[in-house]
Each structure stands twice: as C-alpha cells, then as structure tokens.
Amino acid sequence: MSDQHIQKGLTKTEWEAAVAVAQELAASECDPNEAAKLLSYLRAKLSVASFQKILNAREAMLAKTAMNVPFVRSGRTARHWTSISKMWKNCSQSLPQDAERLLLLLGWAVRIMRYYNTDVGKAELAERQRADEHSQLPPQLQASSPPSSQPHLS
C-alpha cells in the first residue's frame, strides 16, 4: 500500500494501529455502531481520561447485569462492549493519548471495521487471521509469506 495513510491524516504508525484495532474488534464480531457510539462520546468530551472513564463505567455496569442496563438493546451489546474494553486494555498504551489524534485513529478503525463486515472484507480478515496463525508456527512449518497487513480499501 502506498502512503495513503498520510492523506487520511494519520501517521504510518497510527494507520497500522487503526488497522490493528479494526481487526481485533471485527474478529470478535463487535458491531461498528457500538464503537461509533464511543467515538461520539470522545468527540463531545475530547478527553482520553473521560473516554477511559466511560469505558470502565460501562464495563462495570455490564458486569453487574448485562441485560438490565439502559443502553443495551440486544443480547449482543454486552459482548460488543466486552470486545471494546478488551481492545482498549490490549492497545491503549500504543494508541495516541491526545484526544484529537485518538478520535481520528478510532474513526478510521470504525470505517475499516465496516469494510471488514463486507463479504470481501470478511474474506480478507479470515486470510489475515490464517496468516497470523501461520506466522506463529515454527519456521520449518511455514510454507509461504503471509499477506500484507493493510486492508484493501478502495
């Protein structure tokens, strides 16, 4: 992939982080609309600390009673929020701590998640997961090199 990430307003490292976030959330079948709700909150507050606080609060509410919380509209909402919380715990140290940069990065992550929900995107995500599993094999069992780590967005 060319330096398209610069045109998107992200550094190469931020673009790679956005792809990684999207891959993790899409692989866990997280709904992009749930992730977009967090973006709306971050956009309104422009504070990473407030963003972290709302994630922790929602995770705590879901832990108490997944179906009796006002923002739960389906049986899958708790799973989506668990996926988002897990992603944040796994990735937050490598994500920008500046709210505007984080907002831009997560905005692209949600767009990429939506791509991964298409038929072509699902096939690509499955291929990436196989490549990741393949790369964890001992070198003598690896037959070929894995595909690129960049989504084929058009």
Short mmCIF file of C-alpha atoms in Angstrom, two decimals:
data_model
loop_
_atom_site.label_atom_id
_atom_site.label_comp_id
_atom_site.label_asym_id
_atom_site.label_seq_id
_atom_site.Cartn_x
_atom_site.Cartn_y
_atom_site.Cartn_z
CA MET A 1 0.00 0.00 0.00
CA SER A 2 1.27 3.48 -0.78
CA ASP A 3 1.44 6.37 1.65
CA GLN A 4 -2.35 6.77 1.56
CA HIS A 5 -2.38 6.83 5.36
CA ILE A 6 -0.79 10.30 5.22
CA GLN A 7 -3.71 11.51 3.09
CA LYS A 8 -6.07 10.17 5.75
CA GLY A 9 -4.42 12.41 8.36
CA LEU A 10 -2.68 9.56 10.17
CA THR A 11 0.98 8.72 10.51
CA LYS A 12 2.06 5.30 9.29
CA THR A 13 2.18 4.07 12.90
CA GLU A 14 -1.29 5.46 13.63
CA TRP A 15 -2.68 3.85 10.45
CA GLU A 16 -1.22 0.49 11.47
CA ALA A 17 -2.77 0.93 14.94
CA ALA A 18 -6.18 1.76 13.37
CA VAL A 19 -5.96 -1.41 11.25
CA ALA A 20 -4.97 -3.47 14.31
CA VAL A 21 -7.88 -2.07 16.35
CA ALA A 22 -10.31 -2.73 13.49
CA GLN A 23 -9.00 -6.26 13.03
CA GLU A 24 -9.30 -7.07 16.73
CA LEU A 25 -12.84 -5.69 17.00
CA ALA A 26 -14.01 -7.18 13.70
CA ALA A 27 -12.55 -10.57 14.60
CA SER A 28 -14.56 -10.51 17.83
CA GLU A 29 -17.66 -9.58 15.77
CA CYS A 30 -18.05 -6.25 17.53
CA ASP A 31 -20.71 -4.02 15.96
CA PRO A 32 -19.11 -0.91 14.40
CA ASN A 33 -22.14 1.07 15.58
CA GLU A 34 -21.23 0.34 19.21
CA ALA A 35 -17.67 1.52 18.56
CA ALA A 36 -19.09 4.61 16.82
CA LYS A 37 -21.06 5.45 19.98
CA LEU A 38 -17.77 5.71 21.81
CA LEU A 39 -16.45 7.99 19.09
CA SER A 40 -19.42 10.29 19.61
CA TYR A 41 -18.63 10.45 23.31
CA LEU A 42 -14.94 11.12 22.66
CA ARG A 43 -15.84 13.80 20.09
CA ALA A 44 -18.10 15.52 22.63
CA LYS A 45 -15.63 15.37 25.55
CA LEU A 46 -12.28 15.49 23.73
CA SER A 47 -10.69 13.85 26.75
CA VAL A 48 -8.91 10.49 26.78
CA ALA A 49 -9.43 10.32 30.56
CA SER A 50 -13.21 10.75 30.13
CA PHE A 51 -13.14 8.16 27.34
CA GLN A 52 -11.38 5.69 29.65
CA LYS A 53 -13.83 6.53 32.44
CA ILE A 54 -16.91 5.78 30.30
CA LEU A 55 -15.37 2.51 29.11
CA ASN A 56 -14.75 1.47 32.72
CA ALA A 57 -18.22 2.57 33.83
CA ARG A 58 -19.98 0.67 31.04
CA GLU A 59 -17.88 -2.42 31.64
CA ALA A 60 -18.74 -2.30 35.35
CA MET A 61 -22.46 -1.87 34.60
CA LEU A 62 -22.40 -4.79 32.18
CA ALA A 63 -20.56 -6.96 34.68
CA LYS A 64 -23.36 -6.39 37.22
CA THR A 65 -26.26 -7.16 34.92
CA ALA A 66 -25.81 -7.29 31.18
CA MET A 67 -29.45 -7.04 30.19
CA ASN A 68 -30.77 -4.52 32.70
CA VAL A 69 -28.69 -1.55 31.60
CA PRO A 70 -30.50 1.23 29.71
CA PHE A 71 -28.18 1.28 26.68
CA VAL A 72 -28.46 -2.47 25.99
CA ARG A 73 -30.80 -3.04 23.05
CA SER A 74 -29.88 -6.59 22.12
CA GLY A 75 -28.40 -9.70 23.62
CA ARG A 76 -25.15 -8.92 21.81
CA THR A 77 -24.49 -5.46 23.27
CA ALA A 78 -22.68 -6.84 26.31
CA ARG A 79 -20.39 -8.86 24.04
CA HIS A 80 -19.65 -5.80 21.88
CA TRP A 81 -18.73 -3.71 24.91
CA THR A 82 -16.62 -6.52 26.32
CA SER A 83 -14.75 -6.63 23.00
CA ILE A 84 -14.24 -2.87 23.03
CA SER A 85 -12.99 -2.93 26.63
CA LYS A 86 -10.63 -5.81 25.87
CA MET A 87 -9.27 -3.98 22.81
CA TRP A 88 -8.70 -0.85 24.89
CA LYS A 89 -6.85 -2.82 27.58
CA ASN A 90 -4.71 -4.52 24.93
CA CYS A 91 -4.00 -1.46 22.79
CA SER A 92 -4.37 1.70 24.88
CA GLN A 93 -0.65 2.02 25.60
CA SER A 94 0.15 2.09 21.88
CA LEU A 95 -2.70 4.48 20.95
CA PRO A 96 -2.36 8.27 20.94
CA GLN A 97 -3.05 9.90 24.30
CA ASP A 98 -4.08 13.11 22.56
CA ALA A 99 -7.88 13.08 22.22
CA GLU A 100 -7.94 14.56 18.71
CA ARG A 101 -5.39 12.05 17.40
CA LEU A 102 -7.22 9.20 19.14
CA LEU A 103 -10.51 10.38 17.65
CA LEU A 104 -9.02 10.38 14.15
CA LEU A 105 -7.44 6.95 14.63
CA LEU A 106 -10.59 5.35 16.07
CA GLY A 107 -12.70 6.99 13.37
CA TRP A 108 -10.63 5.17 10.76
CA ALA A 109 -10.77 1.97 12.81
CA VAL A 110 -14.59 2.08 12.69
CA ARG A 111 -14.50 2.67 8.92
CA ILE A 112 -12.16 -0.29 8.49
CA MET A 113 -14.44 -2.39 10.73
CA ARG A 114 -17.32 -1.59 8.39
CA TYR A 115 -15.17 -2.75 5.48
CA TYR A 116 -14.43 -5.99 7.33
CA ASN A 117 -18.22 -6.53 7.57
CA THR A 118 -18.48 -6.77 3.77
CA ASP A 119 -18.05 -10.11 2.01
CA VAL A 120 -14.67 -9.06 0.59
CA GLY A 121 -13.59 -7.69 3.95
CA LYS A 122 -14.64 -10.86 5.79
CA ALA A 123 -12.57 -12.95 3.39
CA GLU A 124 -9.60 -10.64 3.85
CA LEU A 125 -9.93 -10.72 7.64
CA ALA A 126 -10.10 -14.52 7.61
CA GLU A 127 -6.98 -14.58 5.41
CA ARG A 128 -5.17 -12.28 7.86
CA GLN A 129 -6.16 -14.46 10.80
CA ARG A 130 -4.83 -17.53 8.99
CA ALA A 131 -1.62 -15.62 8.23
CA ASP A 132 -1.28 -14.64 11.90
CA GLU A 133 -1.77 -18.26 12.95
CA HIS A 134 0.70 -19.29 10.26
CA SER A 135 3.32 -16.81 11.48
CA GLN A 136 3.11 -18.35 14.96
CA LEU A 137 4.17 -21.73 13.60
CA PRO A 138 7.80 -22.81 13.87
CA PRO A 139 9.80 -21.58 10.81
CA GLN A 140 10.16 -25.09 9.35
CA LEU A 141 6.33 -25.37 9.15
CA GLN A 142 5.81 -22.01 7.46
CA ALA A 143 5.37 -22.61 3.73
CA SER A 144 4.97 -19.09 2.39
CA SER A 145 4.96 -15.47 3.49
CA PRO A 146 1.72 -14.00 4.96
CA PRO A 147 -0.30 -11.34 3.13
CA SER A 148 0.14 -7.61 3.66
CA SER A 149 -1.14 -6.17 6.94
CA GLN A 150 -3.03 -3.37 5.18
CA PRO A 151 -6.72 -3.66 4.26
CA HIS A 152 -7.57 -3.29 0.59
CA LEU A 153 -9.79 -0.21 0.95
CA SER A 154 -10.89 1.46 -2.22
#
